[in-house]
Amino acid sequence: MPAERKGGVTISQVAEAAGVARSSVSRAYTKPHMLSPETVDHIKAVAKRLGYVPNHTARALSTGRNGNIALIVPDVANPFFPPLIRAAQAEAERSDLCVFLGNSEEDAEKEDKLLGRLSSQVEGVVLASPRLSDERILAHASRKPMVLINRNVEGIPRVLIDSGTGVAEATRHLAELGHKRIVYVSGPSASWSNKQRRAAARKTATALGLELSVISASVPSFEAGLQAVPSILSRKATAAIAFDDVMAQGILAGLAARGVSVPADFSVVGCDDALGALMVPVLTTVSGQSAEAGKVSVSLLMQLLQSDALGDACYMLETHLIARSTTSAAP
Amino acid sequence: MPAERKGGVTISQVAEAAGVARSSVSRAYTKPHMLSPETVDHIKAVAKRLGYVPNHTARALSTGRNGNIALIVPDVANPFFPPLIRAAQAEAERSDLCVFLGNSEEDAEKEDKLLGRLSSQVEGVVLASPRLSDERILAHASRKPMVLINRNVEGIPRVLIDSGTGVAEATRHLAELGHKRIVYVSGPSASWSNKQRRAAARKTATALGLELSVISASVPSFEAGLQAVPSILSRKATAAIAFDDVMAQGILAGLAARGVSVPADFSVVGCDDALGALMVPVLTTVSGQSAEAGKVSVSLLMQLLQSDALGDACYMLETHLIARSTTSAAP
DNA sequence: CTATTATGTGCAACCGGTTGCATGTCAACG
DNA sequence: CGTTGACATGCAACCGGTTGCACATAATAG
């Protein structure tokens, strides 16, 4: 049923119309240097007149390359990801690749299913902030070239955003402002970033003699931040570091609702710089690098596709504190 | 070069191992009712043992159906779209379709290019908030089944979010609060939604005797909202209706920066309810329906793929005002 | 107990390209 | 002037499935 809506011009039709072999038409597009320039011109002219468009699928079947890659993120709606997506797409386009976007909704099982469904249609996968277990990741990586973002699995090429340094800076920043009791509002426990941030906050707090307590949330959402507020206030803390900007925003809303003014009565720090500048007061946060991560991961994947083995590549991106208006001296 | 990384088990290998014809293996998956139950079981067992996975590309070549659709949006980072994307994906998955996401970056030319690149790999396209000219849209629609979101081109199935009613309500709301001079902060001029909203605001304002002026911005961003503020204030208006929530947020930030307090000194209304509840003060806005639009558009596309002609379907979604905390009586 | 109809499988052509190899042509070379 | 390549093109097999049709066997009807 080769309907193809309209047109459906094939290589054979072009070949016949041009009076050449099918292979020549094929080569006119893929290996023009093998043909005489005149032949190429002639074929292309005829093809154009007929409205010929090479069939991607057929090409993929014989070459084994389909020119597609998959990008799987936990949540498109989280402002951390759009810049990453955009950068990944831009980088993919440079190599003439299309990208399938998958959305795991922060759910490991869904992520697993997505990988299964998509991997048969792509040449490689970029897995951003996976919630999956190491075993499953390794299993998938063994069948398809894969690059990880923000997940440290040895043997799989990965790009890591080292938010540890930024969070440490943030903690120090709060200490310098005179805060004594601070809270870290945690994100998804399966998230590498979260572990890293929490660890950095704890280590630095201990070193500087701050009291740090941790509040857990499973999903990094505005809601989760909002709901963490009572718990934060009950701990008598004067500052909070949130897993990400979205949660920070939730926390700010919750504080405002309770009449706690920021930064006068309470200081808040976000992470990722995803919305920092898009709110009032502008948010003190840790720089994000999500776009860079998207770009690098795709280019890494492309290397992987070409040279096959790329070993244990691990690309680390630095972060630092961006002090804006939601932090000030402890009350 | 049939590398395929690992495995690479084909239907032929399964057939041989199971002692049946290739066609039987094929049918075991696609038309099991044509085979005896025992044969099906046997084949599947052998296939499983060998690790056989049907090759999507090959199937697509012979059937002409690849099980993919494309979704093109102007800006993933705009909070209006993630819910739409998610809903579209969920709906697509119900029919076992994968979705390519394209990002036109609010640029008509890029949108055109994307359509060209993607359309050869998908069965149909959902084009959300296109910036392209009617002619180009029609041209693409003639080669590929297509559904439009928020663009009214006759002859192409479309789902329209009728924000006109909601904006009219918003205008009336402001009038009732005693505002006399209001501003509509416009979005992309090529956007159907924008035209509709502007028209509704203008019409209602005129009917109620309000003075309405329009300020233009080409891209609906936080930045654009921010930059519109001086212009808004210079017009001596006491309220603004923004093209969308993101711009409204920018306007709020700009007002705050100038010490204008909302809603005491100035009222702001957004559109789409994309961030309304995610900020302080919570934003008065017009309900969005973006998720519904995503869902409906995909199901419409699927109908289109099956029954081919679906005529001049036009699915209209209603909106209404959601009064929250950024509007109050005129100062 | 033969004639007829279901039912289950196999054969082979096809989807639309790609590619290794063979062939033919013509110019440069010894 | 015969040989050797380099170059341009054609032939045909292949990628991995799907599907119309033929055929054999079994079930049903007459």
mmCIF file with all atom_site columns, C-alpha atoms (C1' of nucleotides) in Angstrom, chain B residues 21-24 27 36 39 61-62, chain C residues 8-16:
data_model
loop_
_atom_site.group_PDB
_atom_site.id
_atom_site.type_symbol
_atom_site.label_atom_id
_atom_site.label_alt_id
_atom_site.label_comp_id
_atom_site.label_asym_id
_atom_site.label_entity_id
_atom_site.label_seq_id
_atom_site.pdbx_PDB_ins_code
_atom_site.Cartn_x
_atom_site.Cartn_y
_atom_site.Cartn_z
_atom_site.occupancy
_atom_site.B_iso_or_equiv
_atom_site.pdbx_formal_charge
_atom_site.auth_seq_id
_atom_site.auth_comp_id
_atom_site.auth_asym_id
_atom_site.auth_atom_id
_atom_site.pdbx_PDB_model_num
ATOM 1  C CA    . ALA B 1 21 ? 8.711  -19.880 6.191  1.00 0.00 ? 21 ALA B CA    1
ATOM 2  C CA    . ARG B 1 22 ? 9.647  -16.251 6.693  1.00 0.00 ? 22 ARG B CA    1
ATOM 3  C CA    . SER B 1 23 ? 6.119  -15.255 5.980  1.00 0.00 ? 23 SER B CA    1
ATOM 4  C CA    . SER B 1 24 ? 4.898  -17.306 8.891  1.00 0.00 ? 24 SER B CA    1
ATOM 5  C CA    . ARG B 1 27 ? 2.395  -13.291 10.380 1.00 0.00 ? 27 ARG B CA    1
ATOM 6  C CA    . SER B 1 36 ? -2.661 -21.980 14.107 1.00 0.00 ? 36 SER B CA    1
ATOM 7  C CA    . THR B 1 39 ? 2.521  -22.367 15.341 1.00 0.00 ? 39 THR B CA    1
ATOM 8  C CA    . LEU B 1 61 ? 9.257  0.276   4.014  1.00 0.00 ? 61 LEU B CA    1
ATOM 9  C CA    . SER B 1 62 ? 6.890  -2.435  2.974  1.00 0.00 ? 62 SER B CA    1
ATOM 10 C "C1'" . DG  C 2 8  ? -2.861 -23.219 7.566  1.00 0.00 ? 8  DG  C "C1'" 1
ATOM 11 C "C1'" . DT  C 2 9  ? 1.666  -22.519 5.157  1.00 0.00 ? 9  DT  C "C1'" 1
ATOM 12 C "C1'" . DG  C 2 10 ? 4.870  -21.632 1.690  1.00 0.00 ? 10 DG  C "C1'" 1
ATOM 13 C "C1'" . DC  C 2 11 ? 6.519  -19.152 -2.534 1.00 0.00 ? 11 DC  C "C1'" 1
ATOM 14 C "C1'" . DA  C 2 12 ? 8.003  -15.240 -4.560 1.00 0.00 ? 12 DA  C "C1'" 1
ATOM 15 C "C1'" . DA  C 2 13 ? 7.383  -10.542 -5.731 1.00 0.00 ? 13 DA  C "C1'" 1
ATOM 16 C "C1'" . DC  C 2 14 ? 7.600  -6.208  -3.801 1.00 0.00 ? 14 DC  C "C1'" 1
ATOM 17 C "C1'" . DC  C 2 15 ? 8.623  -1.724  -0.854 1.00 0.00 ? 15 DC  C "C1'" 1
ATOM 18 C "C1'" . DG  C 2 16 ? 12.698 2.062   -2.511 1.00 0.00 ? 16 DG  C "C1'" 1
#
